[in-house]
PDB file of C-alpha atoms in Angstrom:
ATOM      1  CA  ASP T1188      72.786 -66.229  18.530  1.00  0.00           C
ATOM      2  CA  ALA T1189      69.252 -64.771  18.416  1.00  0.00           C
ATOM      3  CA  GLY T1190      68.094 -62.978  21.333  1.00  0.00           C
ATOM      4  CA  ILE T1191      65.822 -65.300  21.902  1.00  0.00           C
ATOM      5  CA  THR T1192      64.577 -66.366  25.583  1.00  0.00           C
ATOM      6  CA  GLN T1193      61.716 -68.526  27.455  1.00  0.00           C
ATOM      7  CA  SER T1194      60.601 -68.753  30.591  1.00  0.00           C
ATOM      8  CA  PRO T1195      60.328 -70.793  32.830  1.00  0.00           C
ATOM      9  CA  ARG T1196      62.886 -73.262  31.961  1.00  0.00           C
ATOM     10  CA  HIS T1197      61.150 -75.937  34.024  1.00  0.00           C
ATOM     11  CA  LYS T1198      58.136 -76.112  35.346  1.00  0.00           C
ATOM     12  CA  VAL T1199      56.143 -79.180  37.310  1.00  0.00           C
ATOM     13  CA  THR T1200      52.499 -78.235  37.884  1.00  0.00           C
ATOM     14  CA  GLU T1201      49.575 -80.035  38.854  1.00  0.00           C
ATOM     15  CA  THR T1202      46.620 -81.533  36.474  1.00  0.00           C
ATOM     16  CA  GLY T1203      43.773 -78.753  35.788  1.00  0.00           C
ATOM     17  CA  THR T1204      45.866 -75.895  36.978  1.00  0.00           C
ATOM     18  CA  PRO T1205      46.749 -72.833  34.415  1.00  0.00           C
ATOM     19  CA  VAL T1206      50.089 -72.460  32.956  1.00  0.00           C
ATOM     20  CA  THR T1207      51.812 -69.786  30.970  1.00  0.00           C
ATOM     21  CA  LEU T1208      54.826 -69.739  29.258  1.00  0.00           C
ATOM     22  CA  ARG T1209      56.687 -67.035  27.758  1.00  0.00           C
ATOM     23  CA  CYS T1210      58.777 -66.442  24.915  1.00  0.00           C
ATOM     24  CA  HIS T1211      60.770 -63.658  24.521  1.00  0.00           C
ATOM     25  CA  GLN T1212      62.827 -62.093  21.706  1.00  0.00           C
ATOM     26  CA  THR T1213      64.992 -58.916  21.013  1.00  0.00           C
ATOM     27  CA  GLU T1214      65.476 -59.343  17.204  1.00  0.00           C
ATOM     28  CA  ASN T1215      62.497 -57.236  16.441  1.00  0.00           C
ATOM     29  CA  HIS T1216      61.400 -60.593  14.183  1.00  0.00           C
ATOM     30  CA  ARG T1217      57.588 -60.785  12.846  1.00  0.00           C
ATOM     31  CA  TYR T1218      56.773 -64.541  13.201  1.00  0.00           C
ATOM     32  CA  MET T1219      56.890 -66.552  16.477  1.00  0.00           C
ATOM     33  CA  TYR T1220      56.311 -70.080  16.870  1.00  0.00           C
ATOM     34  CA  TRP T1221      55.684 -72.347  19.539  1.00  0.00           C
ATOM     35  CA  TYR T1222      56.224 -75.949  19.265  1.00  0.00           C
ATOM     36  CA  ARG T1223      56.389 -79.368  21.121  1.00  0.00           C
ATOM     37  CA  GLN T1224      58.512 -82.056  21.055  1.00  0.00           C
ATOM     38  CA  ASP T1225      57.794 -85.679  22.546  1.00  0.00           C
ATOM     39  CA  PRO T1226      59.745 -88.955  22.338  1.00  0.00           C
ATOM     40  CA  GLY T1227      59.008 -90.624  18.898  1.00  0.00           C
ATOM     41  CA  HIS T1228      57.683 -87.494  17.318  1.00  0.00           C
ATOM     42  CA  GLY T1229      59.098 -84.543  15.391  1.00  0.00           C
ATOM     43  CA  LEU T1230      58.509 -80.973  16.703  1.00  0.00           C
ATOM     44  CA  ARG T1231      55.013 -80.233  16.529  1.00  0.00           C
ATOM     45  CA  LEU T1232      53.297 -76.775  15.585  1.00  0.00           C
ATOM     46  CA  ILE T1233      51.181 -75.312  18.157  1.00  0.00           C
ATOM     47  CA  HIS T1234      50.115 -71.984  17.454  1.00  0.00           C
ATOM     48  CA  TYR T1235      52.296 -69.608  15.819  1.00  0.00           C
ATOM     49  CA  SER T1236      51.962 -65.632  15.093  1.00  0.00           C
ATOM     50  CA  TYR T1237      52.329 -63.196  11.955  1.00  0.00           C
ATOM     51  CA  GLY T1238      52.525 -60.075  13.707  1.00  0.00           C
ATOM     52  CA  VAL T1239      51.297 -58.393  17.163  1.00  0.00           C
ATOM     53  CA  LYS T1240      47.731 -59.788  18.003  1.00  0.00           C
ATOM     54  CA  ASP T1241      47.651 -62.003  14.646  1.00  0.00           C
ATOM     55  CA  THR T1242      47.903 -65.702  15.578  1.00  0.00           C
ATOM     56  CA  ASP T1243      46.826 -68.884  13.837  1.00  0.00           C
ATOM     57  CA  LYS T1244      46.656 -72.667  14.957  1.00  0.00           C
ATOM     58  CA  GLY T1245      49.177 -75.186  13.863  1.00  0.00           C
ATOM     59  CA  GLU T1246      48.539 -78.810  14.003  1.00  0.00           C
ATOM     60  CA  VAL T1247      48.508 -79.364  18.051  1.00  0.00           C
ATOM     61  CA  SER T1248      46.450 -76.753  19.291  1.00  0.00           C
ATOM     62  CA  ASP T1249      43.927 -78.295  21.326  1.00  0.00           C
ATOM     63  CA  GLY T1250      43.942 -77.069  24.992  1.00  0.00           C
ATOM     64  CA  TYR T1251      46.324 -74.292  23.783  1.00  0.00           C
ATOM     65  CA  SER T1252      45.757 -70.606  23.695  1.00  0.00           C
ATOM     66  CA  VAL T1253      48.058 -68.023  22.593  1.00  0.00           C
ATOM     67  CA  SER T1254      48.335 -63.820  22.798  1.00  0.00           C
ATOM     68  CA  ARG T1255      51.050 -61.220  21.348  1.00  0.00           C
ATOM     69  CA  SER T1256      50.347 -58.379  22.510  1.00  0.00           C
ATOM     70  CA  LYS T1257      53.857 -56.731  21.743  1.00  0.00           C
ATOM     71  CA  THR T1258      56.209 -57.253  19.182  1.00  0.00           C
ATOM     72  CA  GLU T1259      58.715 -59.173  21.666  1.00  0.00           C
ATOM     73  CA  ASP T1260      56.707 -61.412  23.479  1.00  0.00           C
ATOM     74  CA  PHE T1261      54.830 -64.361  22.865  1.00  0.00           C
ATOM     75  CA  LEU T1262      52.761 -65.967  25.496  1.00  0.00           C
ATOM     76  CA  LEU T1263      51.787 -69.728  25.226  1.00  0.00           C
ATOM     77  CA  THR T1264      48.799 -70.768  27.834  1.00  0.00           C
ATOM     78  CA  LEU T1265      47.450 -74.199  29.055  1.00  0.00           C
ATOM     79  CA  GLU T1266      44.016 -73.211  30.468  1.00  0.00           C
ATOM     80  CA  SER T1267      43.822 -76.765  32.493  1.00  0.00           C
ATOM     81  CA  ALA T1268      46.604 -78.480  32.180  1.00  0.00           C
ATOM     82  CA  THR T1269      46.774 -82.321  31.471  1.00  0.00           C
ATOM     83  CA  SER T1270      49.389 -84.887  31.971  1.00  0.00           C
ATOM     84  CA  SER T1271      49.642 -85.046  27.903  1.00  0.00           C
ATOM     85  CA  GLN T1272      50.552 -81.627  27.765  1.00  0.00           C
ATOM     86  CA  THR T1273      54.336 -82.663  29.677  1.00  0.00           C
ATOM     87  CA  SER T1274      56.585 -81.983  26.866  1.00  0.00           C
ATOM     88  CA  VAL T1275      59.590 -80.029  26.096  1.00  0.00           C
ATOM     89  CA  TYR T1276      58.340 -76.769  24.699  1.00  0.00           C
ATOM     90  CA  PHE T1277      60.335 -74.690  22.187  1.00  0.00           C
ATOM     91  CA  CYS T1278      59.522 -70.850  21.215  1.00  0.00           C
ATOM     92  CA  ALA T1279      61.314 -70.113  17.346  1.00  0.00           C
ATOM     93  CA  ILE T1280      61.345 -66.783  15.754  1.00  0.00           C
ATOM     94  CA  SER T1281      61.726 -65.810  12.109  1.00  0.00           C
ATOM     95  CA  ASP T1282      61.833 -62.647   9.971  1.00  0.00           C
ATOM     96  CA  LEU T1283      60.409 -64.367   6.863  1.00  0.00           C
ATOM     97  CA  GLY T1284      57.754 -66.957   6.839  1.00  0.00           C
ATOM     98  CA  VAL T1285      59.874 -69.015   4.807  1.00  0.00           C
ATOM     99  CA  GLY T1286      62.790 -68.560   6.522  1.00  0.00           C
ATOM    100  CA  THR T1287      65.278 -69.741   8.991  1.00  0.00           C
ATOM    101  CA  GLN T1288      63.674 -69.999  12.134  1.00  0.00           C
ATOM    102  CA  TYR T1289      65.919 -69.699  15.331  1.00  0.00           C
ATOM    103  CA  PHE T1290      64.953 -71.342  18.415  1.00  0.00           C
ATOM    104  CA  GLY T1291      64.796 -70.465  22.488  1.00  0.00           C
ATOM    105  CA  PRO T1292      66.239 -72.866  24.721  1.00  0.00           C
ATOM    106  CA  GLY T1293      63.599 -74.839  25.611  1.00  0.00           C
ATOM    107  CA  THR T1294      60.784 -75.096  28.403  1.00  0.00           C
ATOM    108  CA  ARG T1295      60.641 -78.324  30.258  1.00  0.00           C
ATOM    109  CA  LEU T1296      56.741 -78.862  31.451  1.00  0.00           C
ATOM    110  CA  LEU T1297      56.016 -81.682  33.785  1.00  0.00           C
ATOM    111  CA  VAL T1298      51.995 -82.310  34.633  1.00  0.00           C
ATOM    112  CA  LEU T1299      51.689 -84.731  37.226  1.00  0.00           C
TER     113      LEU T1299
ATOM    114  CA  LYS P 733      53.213 -92.620   5.389  1.00  0.00           C
ATOM    115  CA  ASN P 734      54.702 -89.259   6.577  1.00  0.00           C
ATOM    116  CA  GLU P 735      54.959 -86.821   4.052  1.00  0.00           C
ATOM    117  CA  VAL P 736      59.036 -86.421   5.746  1.00  0.00           C
ATOM    118  CA  GLU P 737      60.907 -89.097   5.898  1.00  0.00           C
ATOM    119  CA  GLN P 738      64.161 -88.981   7.534  1.00  0.00           C
ATOM    120  CA  SER P 739      66.799 -92.170   7.277  1.00  0.00           C
ATOM    121  CA  PRO P 740      68.504 -93.588   9.061  1.00  0.00           C
ATOM    122  CA  GLN P 741      66.668 -93.136  12.468  1.00  0.00           C
ATOM    123  CA  ASN P 742      70.158 -93.725  14.088  1.00  0.00           C
ATOM    124  CA  LEU P 743      73.732 -93.769  13.091  1.00  0.00           C
ATOM    125  CA  THR P 744      76.807 -94.528  14.801  1.00  0.00           C
ATOM    126  CA  ALA P 745      79.976 -93.881  13.128  1.00  0.00           C
ATOM    127  CA  GLN P 746      83.813 -93.897  14.345  1.00  0.00           C
ATOM    128  CA  GLU P 747      85.453 -90.512  14.142  1.00  0.00           C
ATOM    129  CA  GLY P 748      86.615 -89.680  11.101  1.00  0.00           C
ATOM    130  CA  GLU P 749      84.262 -90.957   8.742  1.00  0.00           C
ATOM    131  CA  PHE P 750      81.774 -89.589   6.217  1.00  0.00           C
ATOM    132  CA  ILE P 751      78.234 -89.046   7.350  1.00  0.00           C
ATOM    133  CA  THR P 752      75.293 -89.174   5.274  1.00  0.00           C
ATOM    134  CA  ILE P 753      71.950 -88.330   6.567  1.00  0.00           C
ATOM    135  CA  ASN P 754      68.719 -88.591   4.277  1.00  0.00           C
ATOM    136  CA  CYS P 755      65.765 -86.493   4.140  1.00  0.00           C
ATOM    137  CA  SER P 756      63.182 -87.739   1.448  1.00  0.00           C
ATOM    138  CA  TYR P 757      59.717 -86.006   1.030  1.00  0.00           C
ATOM    139  CA  SER P 758      56.285 -86.318  -0.839  1.00  0.00           C
ATOM    140  CA  VAL P 759      54.963 -82.681  -0.838  1.00  0.00           C
ATOM    141  CA  GLY P 760      56.032 -79.759  -3.317  1.00  0.00           C
ATOM    142  CA  ILE P 761      58.052 -77.548  -1.576  1.00  0.00           C
ATOM    143  CA  SER P 762      59.719 -74.150  -1.748  1.00  0.00           C
ATOM    144  CA  ALA P 763      62.495 -74.578   0.591  1.00  0.00           C
ATOM    145  CA  LEU P 764      63.967 -77.167   3.046  1.00  0.00           C
ATOM    146  CA  HIS P 765      65.571 -76.739   6.226  1.00  0.00           C
ATOM    147  CA  TRP P 766      68.405 -78.848   8.033  1.00  0.00           C
ATOM    148  CA  LEU P 767      68.262 -78.084  12.082  1.00  0.00           C
ATOM    149  CA  GLN P 768      70.952 -79.482  14.490  1.00  0.00           C
ATOM    150  CA  GLN P 769      69.397 -80.532  18.370  1.00  0.00           C
ATOM    151  CA  HIS P 770      72.136 -80.625  20.538  1.00  0.00           C
ATOM    152  CA  PRO P 771      72.242 -83.340  23.450  1.00  0.00           C
ATOM    153  CA  GLY P 772      71.246 -80.760  26.119  1.00  0.00           C
ATOM    154  CA  GLY P 773      68.440 -79.798  23.883  1.00  0.00           C
ATOM    155  CA  GLY P 774      69.573 -76.700  21.694  1.00  0.00           C
ATOM    156  CA  ILE P 775      68.332 -76.414  18.246  1.00  0.00           C
ATOM    157  CA  VAL P 776      70.471 -74.763  15.761  1.00  0.00           C
ATOM    158  CA  SER P 777      69.554 -73.993  12.430  1.00  0.00           C
ATOM    159  CA  LEU P 778      72.309 -74.964   9.769  1.00  0.00           C
ATOM    160  CA  PHE P 779      70.782 -74.771   6.157  1.00  0.00           C
ATOM    161  CA  MET P 780      68.050 -73.588   4.335  1.00  0.00           C
ATOM    162  CA  LEU P 781      68.251 -74.435   0.463  1.00  0.00           C
ATOM    163  CA  SER P 782      65.930 -74.718  -2.611  1.00  0.00           C
ATOM    164  CA  SER P 783      68.124 -75.742  -4.788  1.00  0.00           C
ATOM    165  CA  GLY P 784      71.941 -77.262  -5.571  1.00  0.00           C
ATOM    166  CA  LYS P 785      74.345 -77.553  -2.728  1.00  0.00           C
ATOM    167  CA  LYS P 786      75.372 -75.613   0.516  1.00  0.00           C
ATOM    168  CA  LYS P 787      78.369 -76.082   2.533  1.00  0.00           C
ATOM    169  CA  HIS P 788      79.210 -74.582   6.050  1.00  0.00           C
ATOM    170  CA  GLY P 789      82.777 -75.903   7.313  1.00  0.00           C
ATOM    171  CA  ARG P 790      82.399 -79.958   7.356  1.00  0.00           C
ATOM    172  CA  LEU P 791      78.726 -79.894   6.581  1.00  0.00           C
ATOM    173  CA  ILE P 792      77.391 -80.104   3.003  1.00  0.00           C
ATOM    174  CA  ALA P 793      73.671 -79.939   2.433  1.00  0.00           C
ATOM    175  CA  THR P 794      72.293 -81.017  -1.303  1.00  0.00           C
ATOM    176  CA  ILE P 795      68.700 -81.212  -2.747  1.00  0.00           C
ATOM    177  CA  ASN P 796      67.493 -82.534  -5.459  1.00  0.00           C
ATOM    178  CA  ILE P 797      63.684 -81.326  -6.352  1.00  0.00           C
ATOM    179  CA  GLN P 798      62.675 -83.549  -9.021  1.00  0.00           C
ATOM    180  CA  GLU P 799      63.410 -86.620  -6.912  1.00  0.00           C
ATOM    181  CA  LYS P 800      62.264 -84.671  -3.525  1.00  0.00           C
ATOM    182  CA  HIS P 801      65.283 -85.754  -1.833  1.00  0.00           C
ATOM    183  CA  SER P 802      68.001 -83.798   0.356  1.00  0.00           C
ATOM    184  CA  SER P 803      71.285 -85.319   2.094  1.00  0.00           C
ATOM    185  CA  LEU P 804      73.178 -83.894   4.770  1.00  0.00           C
ATOM    186  CA  HIS P 805      76.984 -84.856   4.786  1.00  0.00           C
ATOM    187  CA  ILE P 806      79.397 -84.509   7.584  1.00  0.00           C
ATOM    188  CA  THR P 807      83.255 -85.125   6.588  1.00  0.00           C
ATOM    189  CA  ALA P 808      85.920 -85.914   9.094  1.00  0.00           C
ATOM    190  CA  SER P 809      83.249 -86.190  11.600  1.00  0.00           C
ATOM    191  CA  HIS P 810      84.147 -85.439  15.375  1.00  0.00           C
ATOM    192  CA  PRO P 811      82.248 -86.624  18.555  1.00  0.00           C
ATOM    193  CA  ARG P 812      81.229 -82.926  18.747  1.00  0.00           C
ATOM    194  CA  ASP P 813      78.961 -83.742  15.829  1.00  0.00           C
ATOM    195  CA  SER P 814      77.127 -85.948  18.188  1.00  0.00           C
ATOM    196  CA  ALA P 815      73.393 -84.794  18.231  1.00  0.00           C
ATOM    197  CA  VAL P 816      69.999 -85.258  16.340  1.00  0.00           C
ATOM    198  CA  TYR P 817      69.737 -83.861  12.758  1.00  0.00           C
ATOM    199  CA  ILE P 818      66.213 -82.768  11.902  1.00  0.00           C
ATOM    200  CA  CYS P 819      64.971 -81.893   8.079  1.00  0.00           C
ATOM    201  CA  ALA P 820      61.737 -79.827   7.911  1.00  0.00           C
ATOM    202  CA  VAL P 821      59.963 -78.858   4.201  1.00  0.00           C
ATOM    203  CA  VAL P 822      58.245 -75.389   3.522  1.00  0.00           C
ATOM    204  CA  VAL P 823      55.255 -76.812   2.171  1.00  0.00           C
ATOM    205  CA  ASP P 824      54.901 -74.503  -1.370  1.00  0.00           C
ATOM    206  CA  SER P 825      50.937 -74.753  -1.397  1.00  0.00           C
ATOM    207  CA  ASN P 826      50.802 -72.964   2.329  1.00  0.00           C
ATOM    208  CA  TYR P 827      54.409 -72.334   3.446  1.00  0.00           C
ATOM    209  CA  GLN P 828      53.968 -74.212   6.869  1.00  0.00           C
ATOM    210  CA  LEU P 829      56.642 -76.318   8.119  1.00  0.00           C
ATOM    211  CA  ILE P 830      56.763 -80.096   8.119  1.00  0.00           C
ATOM    212  CA  TRP P 831      59.005 -81.554  10.434  1.00  0.00           C
ATOM    213  CA  GLY P 832      60.583 -84.932  10.144  1.00  0.00           C
ATOM    214  CA  ALA P 833      61.244 -87.260  13.055  1.00  0.00           C
ATOM    215  CA  GLY P 834      64.929 -86.628  13.083  1.00  0.00           C
ATOM    216  CA  THR P 835      68.016 -88.898  13.041  1.00  0.00           C
ATOM    217  CA  LYS P 836      70.209 -89.289  16.194  1.00  0.00           C
ATOM    218  CA  LEU P 837      74.010 -89.369  15.202  1.00  0.00           C
ATOM    219  CA  ILE P 838      76.273 -90.633  17.657  1.00  0.00           C
ATOM    220  CA  ILE P 839      80.306 -90.089  16.586  1.00  0.00           C
ATOM    221  CA  LYS P 840      82.797 -92.261  18.962  1.00  0.00           C
ATOM    222  CA  PRO P 841      86.371 -91.502  19.487  1.00  0.00           C
TER     223      PRO P 841
END
């Protein structure tokens, strides 16, 4: 299995509070991705990174920001959480932009 | 209309049956991925293919680029194959991934 972890694995927070999710990899892969998964929807890309300090928006980026200061860490921040951001968040890594993606275990976020 | 359509959405079968899950897409692609999401939530990549056929154990994936269609087959299905199977395509114009909604497979003993 690819060395990819997410923290926290579960989080309950209140509307309006900031939340940061962390994705950590030990594979030295260039590309890192944040997805959300909701019932009735496929995986939806939030943001991705193609290198240290290089990031770009996905299809559902509103309300989210990301940072990548080291190859191994990709942070997803909800500046002011809303109930619509209740979801399961997956991080993925890839050594090639179009190659196989390896997924982390997911983070379940509940915004009350 | 979604650019990636999977069928069926849900499939229940008996152990031992031959399973086929379909993925159709409407955009030009450079590659197609099949992934498996376990009941516990973990996601595992099964195949990446751009032409022809690939086989791994009891799993076979095929793609027909001209018809914009891919299939995932499971031979001698087993209850441990119960999972959601997801198709995703790599758009050849911008290398973005477009995800299907998934097919939920239940194999009964």
